[in-house]
Tab-separated table of C-alpha atoms in Angstrom:
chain	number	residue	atom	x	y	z
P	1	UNK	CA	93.257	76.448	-68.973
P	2	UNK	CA	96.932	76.422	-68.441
P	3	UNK	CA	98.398	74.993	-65.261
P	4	UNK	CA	101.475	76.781	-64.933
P	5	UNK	CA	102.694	77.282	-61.578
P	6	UNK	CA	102.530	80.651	-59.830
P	7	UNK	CA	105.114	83.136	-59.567
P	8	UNK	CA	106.068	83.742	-56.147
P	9	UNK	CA	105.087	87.173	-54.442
P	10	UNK	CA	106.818	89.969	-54.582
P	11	UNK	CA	107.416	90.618	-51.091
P	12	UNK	CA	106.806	94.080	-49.773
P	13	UNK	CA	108.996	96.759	-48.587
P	14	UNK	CA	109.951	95.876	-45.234
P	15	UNK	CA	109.879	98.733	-42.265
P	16	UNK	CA	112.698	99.082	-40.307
P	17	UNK	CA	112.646	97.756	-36.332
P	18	UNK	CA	111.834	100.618	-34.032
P	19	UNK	CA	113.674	100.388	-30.731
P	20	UNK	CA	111.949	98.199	-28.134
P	21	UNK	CA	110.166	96.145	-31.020
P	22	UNK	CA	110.788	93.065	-32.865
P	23	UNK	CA	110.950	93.138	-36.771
P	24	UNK	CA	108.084	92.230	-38.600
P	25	UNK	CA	108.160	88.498	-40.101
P	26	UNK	CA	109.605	88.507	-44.258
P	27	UNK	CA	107.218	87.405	-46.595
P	28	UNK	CA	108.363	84.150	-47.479
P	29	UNK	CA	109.365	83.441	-51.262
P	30	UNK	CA	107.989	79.551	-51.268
P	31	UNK	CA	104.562	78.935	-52.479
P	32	UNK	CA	101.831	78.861	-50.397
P	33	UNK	CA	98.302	77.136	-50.255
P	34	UNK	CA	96.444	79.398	-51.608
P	35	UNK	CA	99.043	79.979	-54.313
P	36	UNK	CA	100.583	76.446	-54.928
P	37	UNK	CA	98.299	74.301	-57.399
P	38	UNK	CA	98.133	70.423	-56.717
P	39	UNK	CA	98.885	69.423	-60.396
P	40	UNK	CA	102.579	70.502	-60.095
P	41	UNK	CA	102.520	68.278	-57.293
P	42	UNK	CA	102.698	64.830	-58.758
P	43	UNK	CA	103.597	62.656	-55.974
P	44	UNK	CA	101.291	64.601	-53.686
P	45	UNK	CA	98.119	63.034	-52.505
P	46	UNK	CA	96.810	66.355	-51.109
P	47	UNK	CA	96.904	69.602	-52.065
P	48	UNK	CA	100.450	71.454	-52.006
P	49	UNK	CA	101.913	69.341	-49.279
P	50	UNK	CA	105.821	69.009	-51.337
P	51	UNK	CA	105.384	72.224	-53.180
P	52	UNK	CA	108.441	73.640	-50.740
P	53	UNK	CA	110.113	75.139	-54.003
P	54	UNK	CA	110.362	78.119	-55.882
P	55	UNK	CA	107.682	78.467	-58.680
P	56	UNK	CA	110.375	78.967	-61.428
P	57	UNK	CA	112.133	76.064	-60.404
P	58	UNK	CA	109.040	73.677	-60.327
P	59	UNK	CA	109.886	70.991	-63.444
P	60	UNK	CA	108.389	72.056	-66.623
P	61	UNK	CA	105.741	70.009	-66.867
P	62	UNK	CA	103.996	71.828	-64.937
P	63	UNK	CA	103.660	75.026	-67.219
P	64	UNK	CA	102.000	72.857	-70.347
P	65	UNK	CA	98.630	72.852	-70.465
P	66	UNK	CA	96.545	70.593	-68.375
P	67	UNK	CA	93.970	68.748	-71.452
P	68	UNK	CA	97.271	68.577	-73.526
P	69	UNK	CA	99.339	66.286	-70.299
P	70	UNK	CA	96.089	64.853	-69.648
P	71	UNK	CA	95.735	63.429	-73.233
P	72	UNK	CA	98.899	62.082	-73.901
P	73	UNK	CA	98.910	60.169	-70.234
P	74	UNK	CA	95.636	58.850	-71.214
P	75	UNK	CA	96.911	57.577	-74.857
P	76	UNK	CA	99.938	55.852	-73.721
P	77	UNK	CA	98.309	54.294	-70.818
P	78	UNK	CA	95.976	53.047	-73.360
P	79	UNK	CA	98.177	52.155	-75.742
P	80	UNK	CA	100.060	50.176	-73.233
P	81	UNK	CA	96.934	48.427	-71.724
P	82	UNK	CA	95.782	47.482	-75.039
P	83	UNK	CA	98.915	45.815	-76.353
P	84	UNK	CA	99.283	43.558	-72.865
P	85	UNK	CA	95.746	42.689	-73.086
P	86	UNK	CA	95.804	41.774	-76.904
P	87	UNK	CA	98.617	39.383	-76.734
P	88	UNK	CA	97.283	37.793	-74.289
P	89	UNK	CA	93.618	37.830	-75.296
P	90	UNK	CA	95.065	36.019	-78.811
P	91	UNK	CA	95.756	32.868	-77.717
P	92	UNK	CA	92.138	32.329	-76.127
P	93	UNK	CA	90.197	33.629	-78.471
P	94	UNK	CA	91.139	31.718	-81.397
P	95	UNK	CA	89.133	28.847	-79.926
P	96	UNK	CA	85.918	31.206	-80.285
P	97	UNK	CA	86.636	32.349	-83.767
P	98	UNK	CA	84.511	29.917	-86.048
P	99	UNK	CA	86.235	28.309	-89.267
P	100	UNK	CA	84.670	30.589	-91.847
P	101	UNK	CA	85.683	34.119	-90.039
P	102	UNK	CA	86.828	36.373	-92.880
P	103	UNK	CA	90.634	36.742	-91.507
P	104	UNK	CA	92.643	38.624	-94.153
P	105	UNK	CA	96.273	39.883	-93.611
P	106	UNK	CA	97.642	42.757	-92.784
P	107	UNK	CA	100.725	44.692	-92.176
P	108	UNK	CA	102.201	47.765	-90.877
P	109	UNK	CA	105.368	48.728	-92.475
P	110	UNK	CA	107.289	51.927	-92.031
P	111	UNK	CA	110.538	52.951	-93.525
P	112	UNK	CA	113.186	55.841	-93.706
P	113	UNK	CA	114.669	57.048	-96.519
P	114	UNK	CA	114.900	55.759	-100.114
P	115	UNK	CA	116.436	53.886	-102.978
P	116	UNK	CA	119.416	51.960	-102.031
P	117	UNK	CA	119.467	53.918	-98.090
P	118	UNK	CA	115.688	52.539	-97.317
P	119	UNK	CA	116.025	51.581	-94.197
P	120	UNK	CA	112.982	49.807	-92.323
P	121	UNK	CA	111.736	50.624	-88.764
P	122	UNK	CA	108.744	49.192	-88.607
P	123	UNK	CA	107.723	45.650	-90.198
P	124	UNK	CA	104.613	44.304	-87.848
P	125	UNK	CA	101.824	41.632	-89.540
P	126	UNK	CA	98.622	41.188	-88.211
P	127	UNK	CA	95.045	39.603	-89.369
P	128	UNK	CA	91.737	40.236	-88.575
P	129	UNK	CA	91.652	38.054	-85.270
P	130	UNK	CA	94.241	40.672	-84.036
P	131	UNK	CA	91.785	43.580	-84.801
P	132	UNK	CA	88.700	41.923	-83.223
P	133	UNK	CA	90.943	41.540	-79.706
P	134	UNK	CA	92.422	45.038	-80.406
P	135	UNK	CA	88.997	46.348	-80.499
P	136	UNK	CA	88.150	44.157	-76.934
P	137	UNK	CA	91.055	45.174	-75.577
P	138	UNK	CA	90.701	48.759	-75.800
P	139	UNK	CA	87.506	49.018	-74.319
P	140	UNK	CA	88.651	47.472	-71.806
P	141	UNK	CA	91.313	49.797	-71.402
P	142	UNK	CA	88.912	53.147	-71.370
P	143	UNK	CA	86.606	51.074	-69.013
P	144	UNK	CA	90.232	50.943	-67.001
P	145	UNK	CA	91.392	54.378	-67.510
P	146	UNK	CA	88.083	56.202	-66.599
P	147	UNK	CA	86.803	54.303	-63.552
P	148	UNK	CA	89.724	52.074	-62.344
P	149	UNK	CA	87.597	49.201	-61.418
P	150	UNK	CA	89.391	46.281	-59.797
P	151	UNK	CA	87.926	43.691	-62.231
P	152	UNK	CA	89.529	45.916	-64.906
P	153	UNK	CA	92.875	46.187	-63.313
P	154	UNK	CA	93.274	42.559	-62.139
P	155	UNK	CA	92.350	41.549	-65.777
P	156	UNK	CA	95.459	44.164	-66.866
P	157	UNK	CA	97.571	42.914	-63.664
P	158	UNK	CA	96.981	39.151	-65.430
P	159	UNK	CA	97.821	40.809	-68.996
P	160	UNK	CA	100.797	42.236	-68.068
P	161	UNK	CA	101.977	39.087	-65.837
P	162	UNK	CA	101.549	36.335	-68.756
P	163	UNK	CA	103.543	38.787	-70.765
P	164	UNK	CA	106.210	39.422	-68.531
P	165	UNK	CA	106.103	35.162	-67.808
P	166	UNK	CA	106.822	34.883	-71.622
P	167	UNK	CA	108.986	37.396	-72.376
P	168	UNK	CA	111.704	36.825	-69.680
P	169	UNK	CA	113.505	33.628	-69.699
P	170	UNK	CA	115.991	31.875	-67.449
P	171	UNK	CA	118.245	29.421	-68.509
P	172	UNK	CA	119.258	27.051	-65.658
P	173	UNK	CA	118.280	26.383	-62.495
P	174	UNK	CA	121.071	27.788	-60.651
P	175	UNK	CA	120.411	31.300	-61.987
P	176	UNK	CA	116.995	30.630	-60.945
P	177	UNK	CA	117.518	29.426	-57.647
P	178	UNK	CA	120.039	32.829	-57.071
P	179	UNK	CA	117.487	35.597	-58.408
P	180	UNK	CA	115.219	34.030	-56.105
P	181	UNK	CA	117.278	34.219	-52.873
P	182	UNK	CA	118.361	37.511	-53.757
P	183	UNK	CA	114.693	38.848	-54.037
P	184	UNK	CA	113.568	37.264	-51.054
P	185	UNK	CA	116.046	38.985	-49.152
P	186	UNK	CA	115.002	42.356	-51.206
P	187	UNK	CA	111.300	41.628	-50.492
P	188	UNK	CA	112.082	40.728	-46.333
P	189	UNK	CA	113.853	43.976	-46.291
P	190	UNK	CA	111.142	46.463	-47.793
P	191	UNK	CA	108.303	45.279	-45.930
P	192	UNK	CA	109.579	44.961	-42.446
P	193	UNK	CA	111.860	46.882	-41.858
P	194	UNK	CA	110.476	49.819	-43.883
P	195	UNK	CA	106.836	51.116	-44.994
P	196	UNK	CA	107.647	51.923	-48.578
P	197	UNK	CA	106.845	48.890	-50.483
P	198	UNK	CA	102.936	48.884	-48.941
P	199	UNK	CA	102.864	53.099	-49.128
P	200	UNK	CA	103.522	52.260	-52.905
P	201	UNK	CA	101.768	49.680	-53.412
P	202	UNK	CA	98.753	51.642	-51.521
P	203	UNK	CA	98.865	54.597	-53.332
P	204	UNK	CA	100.128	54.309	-56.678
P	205	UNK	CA	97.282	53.662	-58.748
P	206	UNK	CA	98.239	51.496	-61.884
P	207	UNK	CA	97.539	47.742	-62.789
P	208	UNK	CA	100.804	47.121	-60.636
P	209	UNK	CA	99.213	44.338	-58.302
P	210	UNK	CA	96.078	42.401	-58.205
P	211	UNK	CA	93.812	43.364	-56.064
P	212	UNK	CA	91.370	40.893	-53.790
P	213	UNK	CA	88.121	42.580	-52.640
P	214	UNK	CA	87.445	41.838	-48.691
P	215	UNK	CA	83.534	43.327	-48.479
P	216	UNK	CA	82.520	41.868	-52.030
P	217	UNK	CA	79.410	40.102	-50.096
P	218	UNK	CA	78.776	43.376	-48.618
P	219	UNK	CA	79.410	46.095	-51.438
P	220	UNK	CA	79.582	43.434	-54.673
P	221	UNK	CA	81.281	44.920	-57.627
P	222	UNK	CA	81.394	48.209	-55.626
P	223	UNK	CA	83.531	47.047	-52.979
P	224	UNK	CA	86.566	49.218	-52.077
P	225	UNK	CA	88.541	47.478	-48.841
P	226	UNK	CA	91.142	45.467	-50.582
P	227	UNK	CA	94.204	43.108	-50.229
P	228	UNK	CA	96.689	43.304	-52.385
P	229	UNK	CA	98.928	40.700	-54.631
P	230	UNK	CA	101.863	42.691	-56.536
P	231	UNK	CA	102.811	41.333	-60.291
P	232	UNK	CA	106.235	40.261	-58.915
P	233	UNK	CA	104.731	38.011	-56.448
P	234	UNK	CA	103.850	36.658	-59.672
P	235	UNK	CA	106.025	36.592	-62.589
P	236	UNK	CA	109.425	36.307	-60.850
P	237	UNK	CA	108.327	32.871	-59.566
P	238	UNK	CA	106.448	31.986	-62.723
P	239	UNK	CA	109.711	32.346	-64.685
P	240	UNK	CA	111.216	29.907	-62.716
P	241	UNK	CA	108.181	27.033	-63.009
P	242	UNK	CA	108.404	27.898	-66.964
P	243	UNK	CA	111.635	26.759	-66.048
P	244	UNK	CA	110.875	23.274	-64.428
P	245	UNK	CA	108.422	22.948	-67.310
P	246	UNK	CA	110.958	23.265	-70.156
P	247	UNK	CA	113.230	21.035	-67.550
P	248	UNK	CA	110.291	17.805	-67.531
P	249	UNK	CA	110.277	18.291	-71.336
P	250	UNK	CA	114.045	17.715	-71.842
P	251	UNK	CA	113.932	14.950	-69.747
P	252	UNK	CA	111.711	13.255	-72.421
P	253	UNK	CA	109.392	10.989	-70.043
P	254	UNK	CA	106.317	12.385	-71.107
P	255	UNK	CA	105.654	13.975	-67.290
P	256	UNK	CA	105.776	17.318	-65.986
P	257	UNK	CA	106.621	15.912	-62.691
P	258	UNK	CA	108.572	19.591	-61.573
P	259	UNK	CA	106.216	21.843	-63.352
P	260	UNK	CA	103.182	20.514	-61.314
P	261	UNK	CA	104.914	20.001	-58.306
P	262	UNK	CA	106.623	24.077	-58.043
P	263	UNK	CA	103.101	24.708	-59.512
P	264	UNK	CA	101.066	23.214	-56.392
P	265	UNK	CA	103.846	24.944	-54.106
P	266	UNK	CA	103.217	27.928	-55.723
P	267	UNK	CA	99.476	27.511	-54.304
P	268	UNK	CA	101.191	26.459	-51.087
P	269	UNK	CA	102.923	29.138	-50.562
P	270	UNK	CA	100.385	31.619	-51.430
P	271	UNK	CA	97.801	30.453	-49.247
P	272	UNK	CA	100.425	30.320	-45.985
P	273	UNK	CA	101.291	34.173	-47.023
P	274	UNK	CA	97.157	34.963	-46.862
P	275	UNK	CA	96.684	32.840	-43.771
P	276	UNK	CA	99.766	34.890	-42.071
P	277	UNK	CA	98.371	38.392	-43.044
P	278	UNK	CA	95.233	37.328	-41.994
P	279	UNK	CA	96.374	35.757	-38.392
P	280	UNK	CA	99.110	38.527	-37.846
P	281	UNK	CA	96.712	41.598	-39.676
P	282	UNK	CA	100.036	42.746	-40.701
P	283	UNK	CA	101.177	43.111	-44.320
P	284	UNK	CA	103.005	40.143	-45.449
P	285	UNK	CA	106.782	39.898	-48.240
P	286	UNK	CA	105.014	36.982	-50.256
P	287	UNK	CA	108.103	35.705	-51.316
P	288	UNK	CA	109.350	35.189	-48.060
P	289	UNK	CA	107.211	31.903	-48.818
P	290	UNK	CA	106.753	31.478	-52.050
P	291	UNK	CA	110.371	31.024	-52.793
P	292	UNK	CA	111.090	28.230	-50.290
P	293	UNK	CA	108.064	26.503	-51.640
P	294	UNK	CA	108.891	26.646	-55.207
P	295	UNK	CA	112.648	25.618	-54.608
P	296	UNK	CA	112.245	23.254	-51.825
P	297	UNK	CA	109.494	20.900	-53.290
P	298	UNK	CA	111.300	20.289	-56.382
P	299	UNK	CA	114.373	20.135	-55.195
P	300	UNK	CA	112.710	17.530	-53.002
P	301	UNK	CA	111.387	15.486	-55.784
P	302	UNK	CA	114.861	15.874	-57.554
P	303	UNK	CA	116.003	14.093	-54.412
P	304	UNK	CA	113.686	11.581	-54.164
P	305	UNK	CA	114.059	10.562	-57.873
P	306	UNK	CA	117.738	11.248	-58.136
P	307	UNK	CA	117.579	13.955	-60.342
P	308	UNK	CA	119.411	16.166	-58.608
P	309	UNK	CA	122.646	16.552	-60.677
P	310	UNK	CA	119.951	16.462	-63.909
P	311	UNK	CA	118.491	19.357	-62.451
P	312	UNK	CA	121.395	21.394	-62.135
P	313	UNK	CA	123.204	20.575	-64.984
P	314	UNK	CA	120.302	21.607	-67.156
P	315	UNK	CA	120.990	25.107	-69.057
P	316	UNK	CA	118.768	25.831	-71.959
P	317	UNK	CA	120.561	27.321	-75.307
P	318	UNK	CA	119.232	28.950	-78.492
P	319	UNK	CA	119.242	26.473	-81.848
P	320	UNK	CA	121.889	28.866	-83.401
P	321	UNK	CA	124.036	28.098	-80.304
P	322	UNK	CA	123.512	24.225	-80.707
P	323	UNK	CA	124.331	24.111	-84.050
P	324	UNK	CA	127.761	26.004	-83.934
P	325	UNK	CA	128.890	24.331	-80.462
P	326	UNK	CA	128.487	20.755	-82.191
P	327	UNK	CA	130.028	22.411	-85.811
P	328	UNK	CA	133.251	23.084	-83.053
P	329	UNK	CA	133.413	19.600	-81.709
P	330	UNK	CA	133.550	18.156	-84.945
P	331	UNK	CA	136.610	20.553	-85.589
P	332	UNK	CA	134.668	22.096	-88.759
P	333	UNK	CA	133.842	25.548	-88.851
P	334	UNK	CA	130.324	26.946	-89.682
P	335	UNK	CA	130.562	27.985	-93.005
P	336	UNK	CA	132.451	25.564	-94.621
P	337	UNK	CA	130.375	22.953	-92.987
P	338	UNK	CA	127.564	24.683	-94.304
P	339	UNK	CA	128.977	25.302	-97.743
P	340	UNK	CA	130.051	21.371	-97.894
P	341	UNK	CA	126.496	19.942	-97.075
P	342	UNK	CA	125.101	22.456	-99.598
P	343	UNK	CA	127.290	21.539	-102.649
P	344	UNK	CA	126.277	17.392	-101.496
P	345	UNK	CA	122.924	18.457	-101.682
P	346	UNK	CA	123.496	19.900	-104.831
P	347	UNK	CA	125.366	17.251	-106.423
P	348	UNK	CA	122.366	14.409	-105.204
């Protein structure tokens, strides 16, 4: 059944004001309740409550057919779910995969056009492995996407933060220590002195945050009074321990002094936000501790050590970039430095 939005009334003739008594109220042209359907209403919770707009100018999604919106939102949610979950799932369960599993290769390869103008969009290799945590990964998903459970989501929310731990790097600790100031300031700002970051985080229902069931001894799995952790809480300070990690292992010593000490501040921090909320019963920026934990106990074992100017003076740079900033300092360019060692490999 189609969901297109109703056409406004047409309103009726209108009798003219007789002397002594007040014209009778217009019909208005905006939809009303009993004429205004919820589904062109995305950001509504209840029924009709910012319909306050003309039925032809409601956005066009709205006129599609329900099952067809439905479907798509459902696939790409899926789709989405699936991939976070699978490349994260890989890692762990290659330790369960015994040594004679039948894992054969695979790939996916699309292209455009042909002859000499092929052009290739699409070049991805798998195995088997990737299949089986494919397969685990979308059930997971529909398990997701048709009850939102909170074990579900916080196993997403985890997905999607070890992704987004991985995938964004920073390069030296200043940057580091500046996106972190600059968020904390963001995250101060949006908590207390307005209500939209916990109205969002309250109401927008997507594996956005981890959630932290209060009544689990009372309710178990069904419990339903929750506090909440949001996925930057978590990756934008994880970026800057993978940091500290990368740090210990330039420093060649065999210790991950700063990785495990911003690690156990991380903890620190975390706890003092939930002991806050909890004292206070007041929703709580958790960055607004986490980031003077996770600066201020390395920076104080950088101190005690002497490390300080290491620290600092640590920026992390691609091979490719190695390679040509040493080719400059030797006052050789790339290629015929690259040509020359070729030809003396060739002539040994």
């Amino acid at each position: 059944m189609a969901a297109a939005p109703p056409s406004p009334p047409r309103p009726p003739a209108q009798p003219t004001a007789r002397r002594g008594h007040p014209p009778p109220p217009r019909a208005s042209p905006w939809p009303t309740a009993a004429s205004c359907s919820w589904r062109c209403c995305p950001s509504s919770s209840g029924p009709c409550a910012p319909c306050a707009v003309p039925a032809a100018r409601m956005p066009q999604i709205c006129q599609r057919p329900l099952p067809v919106v439905m479907l798509l939102d459902f696939l790409s949610s899926l789709a989405a779910h699936s991939w976070a979950s699978t490349s994260s799932l890989n890692p762990i369960m290659n330790k369960f995969f015994p040594a004679n599993f039948p894992n054969k290769q695979y790939q996916l390869l699309f292209t455009q056009g042909s002859g000499e103008n092929k052009e290739e969009i699409v070049n991805y290799e798998f195995d088997s492995k990737d299949l089986v945590c494919l397969t685990l990964s979308s059930i997971i998903g529909v398990w997701y996407l048709l009850r939102k459970h909170w074990i579900a989501n916080n196993l997403f929310g985890l997905a999607f933060s070890l992704n987004g731990v991985e995938l964004l790097h920073l390069n030296n600790v200043s940057t580091g220590c500046i996106l972190l100031g600059g968020l904390f300031v963001y995250d101060i700002f949006w908590v207390f002195g307005t209500n939209v970051m916990v109205t969002v985080a309250k109401s927008f229902e997507a594996p956005i945050k981890l959630v932290f069931p209060q009544d689990l001894l009372e309710k178990g799995l069904e419990a339903d009074n929750f506090a909440m952790l949001g996925l930057g809480d978590i990756v934008i300070p994880g970026i800057f321990i993978a940091l500290l990690l990368r740090f210990d292992i330039s420093l060649k010593k065999n210790t991950h002094t700063y990785f495990y000490t911003s690690f156990v501040a991380y903890i620190f921090g975390l706890g003092l936000t939930i002991f806050i909320m909890h004292v206070f019963k007041h929703a709580q920026p958790a960055l607004l501790y986490l980031v003077p934990a996770c600066i201020g106990f390395p920076l104080l074992v950088a101190l005690a050590k002497g490390e300080v100017t290491e620290m600092f003076s640590y920026e992390e740079t691609n091979e490719k970039e190695k390679e040509s900033a040493r080719e400059c300092k030797e006052g050789a360019p790339p290629s015929s430095s690259s040509s020359s060692s070729e030809t003396e490999k060739k002539e040994q």
